[in-house]
Structure formats: C-alpha cells, structure tokens
mmCIF file of N, CA, C and O in Angstrom:
data_model
loop_
_atom_site.group_PDB
_atom_site.id
_atom_site.type_symbol
_atom_site.label_atom_id
_atom_site.label_comp_id
_atom_site.label_asym_id
_atom_site.label_seq_id
_atom_site.Cartn_x
_atom_site.Cartn_y
_atom_site.Cartn_z
ATOM 1 N N UNK D 36 96.338 92.520 85.966
ATOM 2 C CA UNK D 36 96.208 91.800 87.564
ATOM 3 C C UNK D 36 97.807 92.232 87.868
ATOM 4 O O UNK D 36 98.684 91.992 87.220
ATOM 5 N N UNK D 37 97.854 92.705 89.321
ATOM 6 C CA UNK D 37 99.425 92.695 89.740
ATOM 7 C C UNK D 37 100.078 91.459 89.870
ATOM 8 O O UNK D 37 99.459 90.523 90.271
ATOM 9 N N UNK D 38 101.290 91.594 89.696
ATOM 10 C CA UNK D 38 102.199 90.618 89.727
ATOM 11 C C UNK D 38 102.400 90.396 91.251
ATOM 12 O O UNK D 38 102.376 91.290 92.067
ATOM 13 N N UNK D 39 102.897 89.237 91.712
ATOM 14 C CA UNK D 39 103.062 88.909 92.780
ATOM 15 C C UNK D 39 104.410 89.038 93.482
ATOM 16 O O UNK D 39 105.164 89.173 92.695
ATOM 17 N N UNK D 40 104.618 90.003 94.420
ATOM 18 C CA UNK D 40 105.893 90.247 95.210
ATOM 19 C C UNK D 40 106.518 88.619 95.412
ATOM 20 O O UNK D 40 106.100 87.701 95.402
ATOM 21 N N UNK D 41 108.013 89.081 95.657
ATOM 22 C CA UNK D 41 108.726 87.862 96.126
ATOM 23 C C UNK D 41 108.379 87.251 97.404
ATOM 24 O O UNK D 41 108.180 85.965 97.337
ATOM 25 N N UNK D 42 107.812 88.059 98.157
ATOM 26 C CA UNK D 42 107.096 87.367 99.508
ATOM 27 C C UNK D 42 106.193 86.767 99.358
ATOM 28 O O UNK D 42 105.831 85.590 99.901
ATOM 29 N N UNK D 43 104.930 87.194 98.568
ATOM 30 C CA UNK D 43 104.132 86.641 98.370
ATOM 31 C C UNK D 43 104.164 85.167 97.562
ATOM 32 O O UNK D 43 103.424 84.280 98.119
ATOM 33 N N UNK D 44 105.188 85.175 96.625
ATOM 34 C CA UNK D 44 105.622 83.945 96.015
ATOM 35 C C UNK D 44 106.170 82.970 96.902
ATOM 36 O O UNK D 44 105.515 81.859 97.033
ATOM 37 N N UNK D 45 106.999 83.444 97.849
ATOM 38 C CA UNK D 45 107.660 82.535 98.817
ATOM 39 C C UNK D 45 106.597 81.868 99.497
ATOM 40 O O UNK D 45 106.561 80.888 100.155
ATOM 41 N N UNK D 46 105.753 82.881 100.404
ATOM 42 C CA UNK D 46 104.624 82.524 101.209
ATOM 43 C C UNK D 46 103.695 81.466 100.561
ATOM 44 O O UNK D 46 103.266 80.539 101.123
ATOM 45 N N UNK D 47 103.320 81.752 99.202
ATOM 46 C CA UNK D 47 102.294 80.672 98.747
ATOM 47 C C UNK D 47 103.113 79.086 98.446
ATOM 48 O O UNK D 47 102.459 78.347 98.494
ATOM 49 N N UNK D 48 104.293 79.327 97.980
ATOM 50 C CA UNK D 48 105.257 78.080 97.920
ATOM 51 C C UNK D 48 105.381 77.406 99.276
ATOM 52 O O UNK D 48 105.201 76.211 99.400
ATOM 53 N N UNK D 49 105.517 78.176 100.327
ATOM 54 C CA UNK D 49 105.465 77.465 101.611
ATOM 55 C C UNK D 49 104.413 76.895 102.056
ATOM 56 O O UNK D 49 104.295 75.873 102.799
ATOM 57 N N UNK D 50 102.998 77.610 101.736
ATOM 58 C CA UNK D 50 101.924 77.283 102.325
ATOM 59 C C UNK D 50 101.753 75.904 101.236
ATOM 60 O O UNK D 50 100.914 74.858 102.022
ATOM 61 N N UNK D 51 101.849 75.655 100.056
ATOM 62 C CA UNK D 51 101.619 74.823 99.306
ATOM 63 C C UNK D 51 102.502 73.193 99.853
ATOM 64 O O UNK D 51 101.947 72.178 99.984
ATOM 65 N N UNK D 52 103.758 73.752 100.137
ATOM 66 C CA UNK D 52 104.394 72.627 100.314
ATOM 67 C C UNK D 52 104.205 72.310 101.849
ATOM 68 O O UNK D 52 103.923 70.795 102.188
ATOM 69 N N UNK D 53 103.641 73.118 102.616
ATOM 70 C CA UNK D 53 103.258 72.596 104.039
ATOM 71 C C UNK D 53 101.840 71.786 103.889
ATOM 72 O O UNK D 53 101.762 70.889 104.725
ATOM 73 N N UNK D 54 101.154 72.229 103.173
ATOM 74 C CA UNK D 54 99.756 71.409 102.767
ATOM 75 C C UNK D 54 100.182 70.044 102.413
ATOM 76 O O UNK D 54 99.728 68.819 102.750
ATOM 77 N N UNK D 55 101.089 70.098 101.286
ATOM 78 C CA UNK D 55 101.421 68.480 101.097
ATOM 79 C C UNK D 55 101.968 67.720 101.963
ATOM 80 O O UNK D 55 101.359 66.484 102.004
ATOM 81 N N UNK D 56 102.819 68.317 102.717
ATOM 82 C CA UNK D 56 103.221 67.595 103.829
ATOM 83 C C UNK D 56 102.213 66.844 104.629
ATOM 84 O O UNK D 56 102.251 65.732 105.176
ATOM 85 N N UNK D 57 101.586 68.027 105.243
ATOM 86 C CA UNK D 57 100.247 67.656 106.048
ATOM 87 C C UNK D 57 99.255 66.445 105.698
ATOM 88 O O UNK D 57 99.081 65.458 106.445
ATOM 89 N N UNK D 58 99.086 66.533 104.328
ATOM 90 C CA UNK D 58 98.292 65.612 103.528
ATOM 91 C C UNK D 58 98.727 64.181 103.563
ATOM 92 O O UNK D 58 98.428 63.196 103.378
ATOM 93 N N UNK D 59 100.353 63.880 103.477
ATOM 94 C CA UNK D 59 101.252 62.901 103.317
ATOM 95 C C UNK D 59 101.232 62.590 101.944
ATOM 96 O O UNK D 59 101.694 61.325 101.816
ATOM 97 N N UNK D 60 101.082 63.515 101.134
ATOM 98 C CA UNK D 60 101.036 63.068 99.576
ATOM 99 C C UNK D 60 102.411 63.219 98.952
ATOM 100 O O UNK D 60 103.233 63.999 99.468
ATOM 101 N N UNK D 61 102.846 62.565 98.302
ATOM 102 C CA UNK D 61 104.401 62.839 97.770
ATOM 103 C C UNK D 61 104.215 63.892 96.765
ATOM 104 O O UNK D 61 103.179 64.295 96.213
ATOM 105 N N UNK D 62 105.543 64.269 96.516
ATOM 106 C CA UNK D 62 105.584 65.094 95.581
ATOM 107 C C UNK D 62 105.089 65.074 94.231
ATOM 108 O O UNK D 62 104.365 65.669 93.700
ATOM 109 N N UNK D 63 105.217 63.804 93.545
ATOM 110 C CA UNK D 63 104.835 63.310 92.742
ATOM 111 C C UNK D 63 103.240 63.142 92.486
ATOM 112 O O UNK D 63 102.492 63.763 91.561
ATOM 113 N N UNK D 64 102.460 62.776 93.424
ATOM 114 C CA UNK D 64 101.306 62.974 93.642
ATOM 115 C C UNK D 64 100.698 64.297 93.503
ATOM 116 O O UNK D 64 99.457 64.595 92.834
ATOM 117 N N UNK D 65 101.154 65.144 94.515
ATOM 118 C CA UNK D 65 100.947 66.741 94.496
ATOM 119 C C UNK D 65 100.839 67.410 93.259
ATOM 120 O O UNK D 65 100.257 67.742 92.538
ATOM 121 N N UNK D 66 102.048 66.999 92.456
ATOM 122 C CA UNK D 66 102.311 67.788 91.079
ATOM 123 C C UNK D 66 101.332 67.115 90.229
ATOM 124 O O UNK D 66 100.746 67.850 89.453
ATOM 125 N N UNK D 67 100.848 65.939 90.203
ATOM 126 C CA UNK D 67 99.793 65.346 89.234
ATOM 127 C C UNK D 67 98.549 66.179 89.517
ATOM 128 O O UNK D 67 97.868 66.524 88.669
ATOM 129 N N UNK D 68 98.362 66.414 90.797
ATOM 130 C CA UNK D 68 96.915 67.196 91.005
ATOM 131 C C UNK D 68 97.243 68.783 90.541
ATOM 132 O O UNK D 68 95.888 69.272 90.423
ATOM 133 N N UNK D 69 98.303 68.996 90.489
ATOM 134 C CA UNK D 69 98.307 70.556 90.055
ATOM 135 C C UNK D 69 98.620 70.504 88.444
ATOM 136 O O UNK D 69 98.422 71.542 87.804
ATOM 137 N N UNK D 70 98.677 69.365 87.835
ATOM 138 C CA UNK D 70 98.635 69.362 86.381
ATOM 139 C C UNK D 70 100.023 69.605 85.782
ATOM 140 O O UNK D 70 100.153 69.900 84.664
ATOM 141 N N UNK D 71 101.282 69.510 86.704
ATOM 142 C CA UNK D 71 102.519 69.365 86.357
ATOM 143 C C UNK D 71 103.379 68.310 86.563
ATOM 144 O O UNK D 71 102.997 67.288 87.200
ATOM 145 N N UNK D 72 104.490 68.169 86.298
ATOM 146 C CA UNK D 72 105.371 67.383 86.408
ATOM 147 C C UNK D 72 105.883 67.298 87.987
ATOM 148 O O UNK D 72 106.088 68.281 88.227
ATOM 149 N N UNK D 73 106.845 66.116 88.585
ATOM 150 C CA UNK D 73 107.169 66.322 89.647
ATOM 151 C C UNK D 73 108.335 67.000 89.605
ATOM 152 O O UNK D 73 108.654 67.957 90.612
ATOM 153 N N UNK D 74 109.111 66.893 88.559
ATOM 154 C CA UNK D 74 110.273 67.804 88.197
ATOM 155 C C UNK D 74 110.009 69.547 88.369
ATOM 156 O O UNK D 74 110.794 70.231 88.947
ATOM 157 N N UNK D 75 109.011 69.578 87.667
ATOM 158 C CA UNK D 75 108.673 71.033 87.674
ATOM 159 C C UNK D 75 108.160 71.536 88.939
ATOM 160 O O UNK D 75 108.605 72.411 89.444
ATOM 161 N N UNK D 76 107.515 70.815 89.898
ATOM 162 C CA UNK D 76 106.886 71.067 91.074
ATOM 163 C C UNK D 76 108.511 71.357 91.942
ATOM 164 O O UNK D 76 108.384 72.102 92.842
ATOM 165 N N UNK D 77 109.436 70.525 91.875
ATOM 166 C CA UNK D 77 110.669 70.411 92.571
ATOM 167 C C UNK D 77 111.270 71.818 92.250
ATOM 168 O O UNK D 77 111.733 72.523 93.011
ATOM 169 N N UNK D 78 111.447 71.855 90.843
ATOM 170 C CA UNK D 78 111.909 73.443 90.525
ATOM 171 C C UNK D 78 111.604 74.549 91.153
ATOM 172 O O UNK D 78 112.204 75.468 91.675
ATOM 173 N N UNK D 79 109.839 74.573 91.166
ATOM 174 C CA UNK D 79 109.178 75.678 91.782
ATOM 175 C C UNK D 79 109.464 75.892 93.233
ATOM 176 O O UNK D 79 109.823 77.007 93.687
ATOM 177 N N UNK D 80 109.770 74.805 93.571
ATOM 178 C CA UNK D 80 109.831 74.790 95.389
ATOM 179 C C UNK D 80 111.570 75.240 95.695
ATOM 180 O O UNK D 80 111.757 76.069 96.621
ATOM 181 N N UNK D 81 112.417 74.826 94.760
ATOM 182 C CA UNK D 81 113.582 75.523 94.939
ATOM 183 C C UNK D 81 113.842 76.739 94.182
ATOM 184 O O UNK D 81 114.984 77.290 94.493
ATOM 185 N N UNK D 82 112.999 77.356 93.536
ATOM 186 C CA UNK D 82 112.988 78.602 92.959
ATOM 187 C C UNK D 82 113.871 78.672 91.601
ATOM 188 O O UNK D 82 114.245 79.618 91.094
ATOM 189 N N UNK D 83 113.746 77.428 91.390
ATOM 190 C CA UNK D 83 114.601 77.612 89.763
ATOM 191 C C UNK D 83 113.787 77.741 88.781
ATOM 192 O O UNK D 83 114.019 78.030 87.866
ATOM 193 N N UNK D 84 112.332 77.789 88.806
ATOM 194 C CA UNK D 84 111.196 77.999 87.793
ATOM 195 C C UNK D 84 110.362 78.695 88.705
ATOM 196 O O UNK D 84 109.810 78.743 90.088
ATOM 197 N N UNK D 85 109.854 80.030 87.881
ATOM 198 C CA UNK D 85 109.086 80.911 88.257
ATOM 199 C C UNK D 85 107.622 80.392 88.572
ATOM 200 O O UNK D 85 107.118 79.454 87.833
ATOM 201 N N UNK D 86 106.812 80.562 89.625
ATOM 202 C CA UNK D 86 105.585 80.494 90.013
ATOM 203 C C UNK D 86 104.753 81.190 89.159
ATOM 204 O O UNK D 86 104.668 82.316 89.354
ATOM 205 N N UNK D 87 104.034 80.489 88.117
ATOM 206 C CA UNK D 87 103.245 81.251 87.203
ATOM 207 C C UNK D 87 101.837 81.607 87.754
ATOM 208 O O UNK D 87 101.377 80.849 88.752
ATOM 209 N N UNK D 88 101.211 82.458 87.377
ATOM 210 C CA UNK D 88 99.895 82.870 88.107
ATOM 211 C C UNK D 88 99.145 81.820 87.974
ATOM 212 O O UNK D 88 98.087 81.618 88.824
ATOM 213 N N UNK D 89 98.718 81.000 86.745
ATOM 214 C CA UNK D 89 97.889 79.791 86.558
ATOM 215 C C UNK D 89 98.084 78.769 87.674
ATOM 216 O O UNK D 89 97.368 78.163 88.391
ATOM 217 N N UNK D 90 99.668 78.649 87.632
ATOM 218 C CA UNK D 90 99.730 77.307 88.705
ATOM 219 C C UNK D 90 99.728 78.133 90.234
ATOM 220 O O UNK D 90 99.141 77.461 91.024
ATOM 221 N N UNK D 91 99.736 79.248 90.551
ATOM 222 C CA UNK D 91 99.723 79.924 91.627
ATOM 223 C C UNK D 91 97.974 79.585 92.145
ATOM 224 O O UNK D 91 97.791 79.137 93.128
ATOM 225 N N UNK D 92 97.275 80.008 91.067
ATOM 226 C CA UNK D 92 95.823 79.955 91.371
ATOM 227 C C UNK D 92 95.159 78.264 91.597
ATOM 228 O O UNK D 92 94.688 78.055 92.407
ATOM 229 N N UNK D 93 95.951 77.373 90.704
ATOM 230 C CA UNK D 93 95.766 76.097 90.916
ATOM 231 C C UNK D 93 95.960 75.646 92.501
ATOM 232 O O UNK D 93 95.373 74.688 93.082
ATOM 233 N N UNK D 94 97.141 76.022 92.710
ATOM 234 C CA UNK D 94 97.799 75.475 94.208
ATOM 235 C C UNK D 94 96.947 76.117 95.330
ATOM 236 O O UNK D 94 96.576 75.524 96.164
ATOM 237 N N UNK D 95 96.504 77.294 95.140
ATOM 238 C CA UNK D 95 95.396 77.851 95.952
ATOM 239 C C UNK D 95 94.214 77.106 96.104
ATOM 240 O O UNK D 95 93.964 76.877 97.058
ATOM 241 N N UNK D 96 93.674 76.717 94.897
ATOM 242 C CA UNK D 96 92.698 75.967 94.997
ATOM 243 C C UNK D 96 92.787 74.392 95.547
ATOM 244 O O UNK D 96 91.927 74.074 96.428
ATOM 245 N N UNK D 97 93.923 73.964 95.248
ATOM 246 C CA UNK D 97 94.248 72.753 95.817
ATOM 247 C C UNK D 97 94.342 72.758 97.384
ATOM 248 O O UNK D 97 93.714 71.446 98.086
ATOM 249 N N UNK D 98 94.770 73.802 97.920
ATOM 250 C CA UNK D 98 94.972 73.674 99.453
ATOM 251 C C UNK D 98 93.620 74.873 100.157
ATOM 252 O O UNK D 98 93.772 75.065 101.133
ATOM 253 N N UNK D 99 92.794 75.146 99.404
ATOM 254 C CA UNK D 99 91.429 75.923 99.579
ATOM 255 C C UNK D 99 92.075 77.504 100.111
ATOM 256 O O UNK D 99 91.377 77.658 101.534
ATOM 257 N N UNK D 100 92.967 77.631 99.778
ATOM 258 C CA UNK D 100 93.274 79.265 100.350
ATOM 259 C C UNK D 100 92.831 80.244 99.257
ATOM 260 O O UNK D 100 93.112 79.991 98.350
ATOM 261 N N UNK D 101 92.312 81.275 99.743
ATOM 262 C CA UNK D 101 91.605 82.344 98.711
ATOM 263 C C UNK D 101 92.809 83.107 98.116
ATOM 264 O O UNK D 101 94.011 83.182 98.359
ATOM 265 N N UNK D 102 92.287 83.349 97.060
ATOM 266 C CA UNK D 102 93.277 84.144 96.040
ATOM 267 C C UNK D 102 92.950 85.767 96.496
ATOM 268 O O UNK D 102 92.139 86.376 95.854
ATOM 269 N N UNK D 103 93.968 86.069 97.452
ATOM 270 C CA UNK D 103 93.825 87.565 97.904
ATOM 271 C C UNK D 103 93.955 88.550 96.687
ATOM 272 O O UNK D 103 92.792 89.623 96.863
ATOM 273 N N UNK D 104 94.798 88.390 95.937
ATOM 274 C CA UNK D 104 95.023 89.414 94.951
ATOM 275 C C UNK D 104 93.937 90.120 93.932
ATOM 276 O O UNK D 104 93.357 90.910 93.768
ATOM 277 N N UNK D 105 93.005 88.637 93.699
ATOM 278 C CA UNK D 105 91.984 88.841 92.871
ATOM 279 C C UNK D 105 90.829 89.288 93.799
ATOM 280 O O UNK D 105 90.145 90.687 93.225
ATOM 281 N N UNK D 106 90.552 89.048 94.716
ATOM 282 C CA UNK D 106 89.489 89.428 95.698
ATOM 283 C C UNK D 106 89.795 91.117 95.819
ATOM 284 O O UNK D 106 89.008 91.848 95.895
ATOM 285 N N UNK D 107 90.996 91.191 96.382
ATOM 286 C CA UNK D 107 91.332 92.688 96.691
ATOM 287 C C UNK D 107 91.258 93.642 95.572
ATOM 288 O O UNK D 107 90.784 94.859 95.718
ATOM 289 N N UNK D 108 91.819 93.226 94.445
ATOM 290 C CA UNK D 108 91.370 94.063 93.032
ATOM 291 C C UNK D 108 90.191 94.226 93.009
ATOM 292 O O UNK D 108 89.410 95.569 92.604
ATOM 293 N N UNK D 109 89.210 93.379 93.067
ATOM 294 C CA UNK D 109 87.762 93.623 92.910
ATOM 295 C C UNK D 109 87.177 94.670 93.736
ATOM 296 O O UNK D 109 86.400 95.682 93.268
ATOM 297 N N UNK D 110 87.505 94.556 95.144
ATOM 298 C CA UNK D 110 86.921 95.360 95.733
ATOM 299 C C UNK D 110 87.513 96.936 95.936
ATOM 300 O O UNK D 110 86.959 97.935 95.842
ATOM 301 N N UNK D 111 88.905 97.068 95.573
ATOM 302 C CA UNK D 111 89.859 98.169 95.309
ATOM 303 C C UNK D 111 89.298 99.038 94.085
ATOM 304 O O UNK D 111 89.259 100.122 94.070
ATOM 305 N N UNK D 112 89.005 98.144 93.123
ATOM 306 C CA UNK D 112 88.509 98.871 91.798
ATOM 307 C C UNK D 112 87.140 99.676 92.207
ATOM 308 O O UNK D 112 87.026 100.648 91.497
ATOM 309 N N UNK D 113 86.179 98.859 92.688
ATOM 310 C CA UNK D 113 85.065 99.610 93.289
ATOM 311 C C UNK D 113 85.226 100.903 93.978
ATOM 312 O O UNK D 113 84.415 101.690 94.080
ATOM 313 N N UNK D 114 86.133 101.014 94.666
ATOM 314 C CA UNK D 114 86.632 101.852 95.712
ATOM 315 C C UNK D 114 87.545 103.198 95.238
ATOM 316 O O UNK D 114 87.800 103.897 96.004
ATOM 317 N N UNK D 115 87.973 102.932 94.170
ATOM 318 C CA UNK D 115 88.931 104.111 93.734
ATOM 319 C C UNK D 115 88.713 105.408 93.919
ATOM 320 O O UNK D 115 89.520 106.430 94.017
ATOM 321 N N UNK D 116 87.370 105.787 93.753
ATOM 322 C CA UNK D 116 87.106 107.368 94.103
ATOM 323 C C UNK D 116 87.038 107.757 95.453
ATOM 324 O O UNK D 116 86.602 108.947 95.806
ATOM 325 N N UNK D 117 87.082 106.856 96.389
ATOM 326 C CA UNK D 117 86.942 107.103 97.757
ATOM 327 C C UNK D 117 88.111 106.554 98.538
ATOM 328 O O UNK D 117 87.989 105.502 98.890
ATOM 329 N N UNK D 118 89.217 107.302 98.607
ATOM 330 C CA UNK D 118 90.645 107.057 99.328
ATOM 331 C C UNK D 118 90.305 106.670 100.797
ATOM 332 O O UNK D 118 90.858 105.539 101.152
ATOM 333 N N UNK D 119 89.461 107.067 101.486
ATOM 334 C CA UNK D 119 89.183 106.697 103.056
ATOM 335 C C UNK D 119 88.390 105.281 103.017
ATOM 336 O O UNK D 119 88.921 104.478 103.795
ATOM 337 N N UNK D 120 87.717 105.039 101.955
ATOM 338 C CA UNK D 120 86.908 103.702 101.876
ATOM 339 C C UNK D 120 88.091 102.855 101.642
ATOM 340 O O UNK D 120 87.935 101.647 102.010
ATOM 341 N N UNK D 121 88.650 103.050 100.662
ATOM 342 C CA UNK D 121 89.784 102.063 100.019
ATOM 343 C C UNK D 121 90.651 101.923 101.309
ATOM 344 O O UNK D 121 91.195 100.526 101.521
ATOM 345 N N UNK D 122 90.949 102.974 102.009
ATOM 346 C CA UNK D 122 92.053 102.281 103.403
ATOM 347 C C UNK D 122 91.362 101.402 104.378
ATOM 348 O O UNK D 122 91.826 100.634 104.672
ATOM 349 N N UNK D 123 89.912 101.712 104.517
ATOM 350 C CA UNK D 123 89.024 100.605 105.615
ATOM 351 C C UNK D 123 89.114 99.360 104.571
ATOM 352 O O UNK D 123 89.220 98.660 105.584
ATOM 353 N N UNK D 124 88.899 99.184 103.313
ATOM 354 C CA UNK D 124 88.877 98.010 102.794
ATOM 355 C C UNK D 124 90.146 97.340 102.998
ATOM 356 O O UNK D 124 89.995 96.052 103.254
ATOM 357 N N UNK D 125 91.417 98.148 102.699
ATOM 358 C CA UNK D 125 92.731 97.366 103.103
ATOM 359 C C UNK D 125 93.150 97.162 104.361
ATOM 360 O O UNK D 125 93.374 95.864 104.764
ATOM 361 N N UNK D 126 92.414 97.944 105.433
ATOM 362 C CA UNK D 126 92.319 97.385 106.550
ATOM 363 C C UNK D 126 91.558 96.026 107.097
ATOM 364 O O UNK D 126 92.007 95.049 107.616
ATOM 365 N N UNK D 127 90.419 96.229 106.542
ATOM 366 C CA UNK D 127 89.745 94.985 106.714
ATOM 367 C C UNK D 127 90.227 93.546 105.717
ATOM 368 O O UNK D 127 90.077 92.597 106.499
ATOM 369 N N UNK D 128 90.844 93.768 104.862
ATOM 370 C CA UNK D 128 91.409 92.679 104.069
ATOM 371 C C UNK D 128 92.756 92.224 104.757
ATOM 372 O O UNK D 128 92.616 90.874 104.813
ATOM 373 N N UNK D 129 93.390 93.056 105.241
ATOM 374 C CA UNK D 129 94.702 92.843 106.142
ATOM 375 C C UNK D 129 94.152 91.913 107.140
ATOM 376 O O UNK D 129 94.757 90.912 107.874
ATOM 377 N N UNK D 130 93.079 92.349 107.913
ATOM 378 C CA UNK D 130 92.609 91.478 109.141
ATOM 379 C C UNK D 130 92.125 90.393 108.927
ATOM 380 O O UNK D 130 92.486 89.348 109.422
ATOM 381 N N UNK D 131 91.341 90.351 107.509
ATOM 382 C CA UNK D 131 90.701 89.109 107.314
ATOM 383 C C UNK D 131 91.779 87.961 107.181
ATOM 384 O O UNK D 131 91.808 86.725 107.363
ATOM 385 N N UNK D 132 92.823 88.212 106.086
ATOM 386 C CA UNK D 132 93.784 87.490 105.782
ATOM 387 C C UNK D 132 94.885 87.275 106.488
ATOM 388 O O UNK D 132 95.563 85.879 106.316
ATOM 389 N N UNK D 133 95.374 88.094 107.522
ATOM 390 C CA UNK D 133 96.558 87.931 108.162
ATOM 391 C C UNK D 133 96.206 87.917 109.514
ATOM 392 O O UNK D 133 97.049 88.188 110.603
ATOM 393 N N UNK D 134 94.741 88.137 109.999
ATOM 394 C CA UNK D 134 94.482 88.039 111.408
ATOM 395 C C UNK D 134 94.589 89.513 112.139
ATOM 396 O O UNK D 134 95.042 90.307 111.301
ATOM 397 N N UNK D 135 93.910 89.689 112.959
ATOM 398 C CA UNK D 135 93.902 91.050 113.590
ATOM 399 C C UNK D 135 95.209 91.378 114.184
ATOM 400 O O UNK D 135 95.552 90.593 114.928
ATOM 401 N N UNK D 136 95.774 92.546 113.995
ATOM 402 C CA UNK D 136 96.879 93.173 114.555
ATOM 403 C C UNK D 136 96.566 94.416 114.863
ATOM 404 O O UNK D 136 96.399 95.546 114.241
ATOM 405 N N UNK D 137 96.528 94.364 116.544
ATOM 406 C CA UNK D 137 96.153 96.013 116.856
ATOM 407 C C UNK D 137 97.111 97.259 116.654
ATOM 408 O O UNK D 137 98.418 96.938 116.341
#
C-alpha cells in the first residue's frame, strides 16, 4: 500500500482536528475514541509523532471520511493494462474526492 505524502498527512490531521473542534469534544475524549492517549494525539497534531496508517484509518472512520488511497488502489489495480481507462479513473476519483475542477 502506498505511503501517504506529507500533504495528505497534513490534510488528514487538519480534517481530524477540525472535526474534533466541530464536535465540541476535548482532545482527551477524541484520543480515547481513537484508542490513543491525549499526549500521543497532541504529538501527532504538532508533527512530533508520525501519523501511522492504522491511526489514519481509525481517524478517517471516526470522522466518516473515505480512505481514498485504498479505494484508488483497488480501482487502479484493475485498470493497469488500460492506461486510458486508468487516466479516466484518476480524473473521476479526483472529481469525487476533491470536487469538480474544469
């Protein structure tokens, strides 16, 4: 499974923290729901600790955000032998996850 880029990790952390603030939950409550300590959660937010793949998946589930990389990987794996189809899938995925951009 491909590693997440720094931008993807930063975006995931920002989305996680925005969802926490919107919910009104404390860092301690949010961390408990993620199965980690508040201190670990704080370190992830500050970039002092790497956002692991498993924590990223739990965070996405907590905020109901789809795991783009897993979804994308499955579709692209099926389309490896057809480059034009792969380009179409990439465009559709970008439109779905990031909104339409002409």
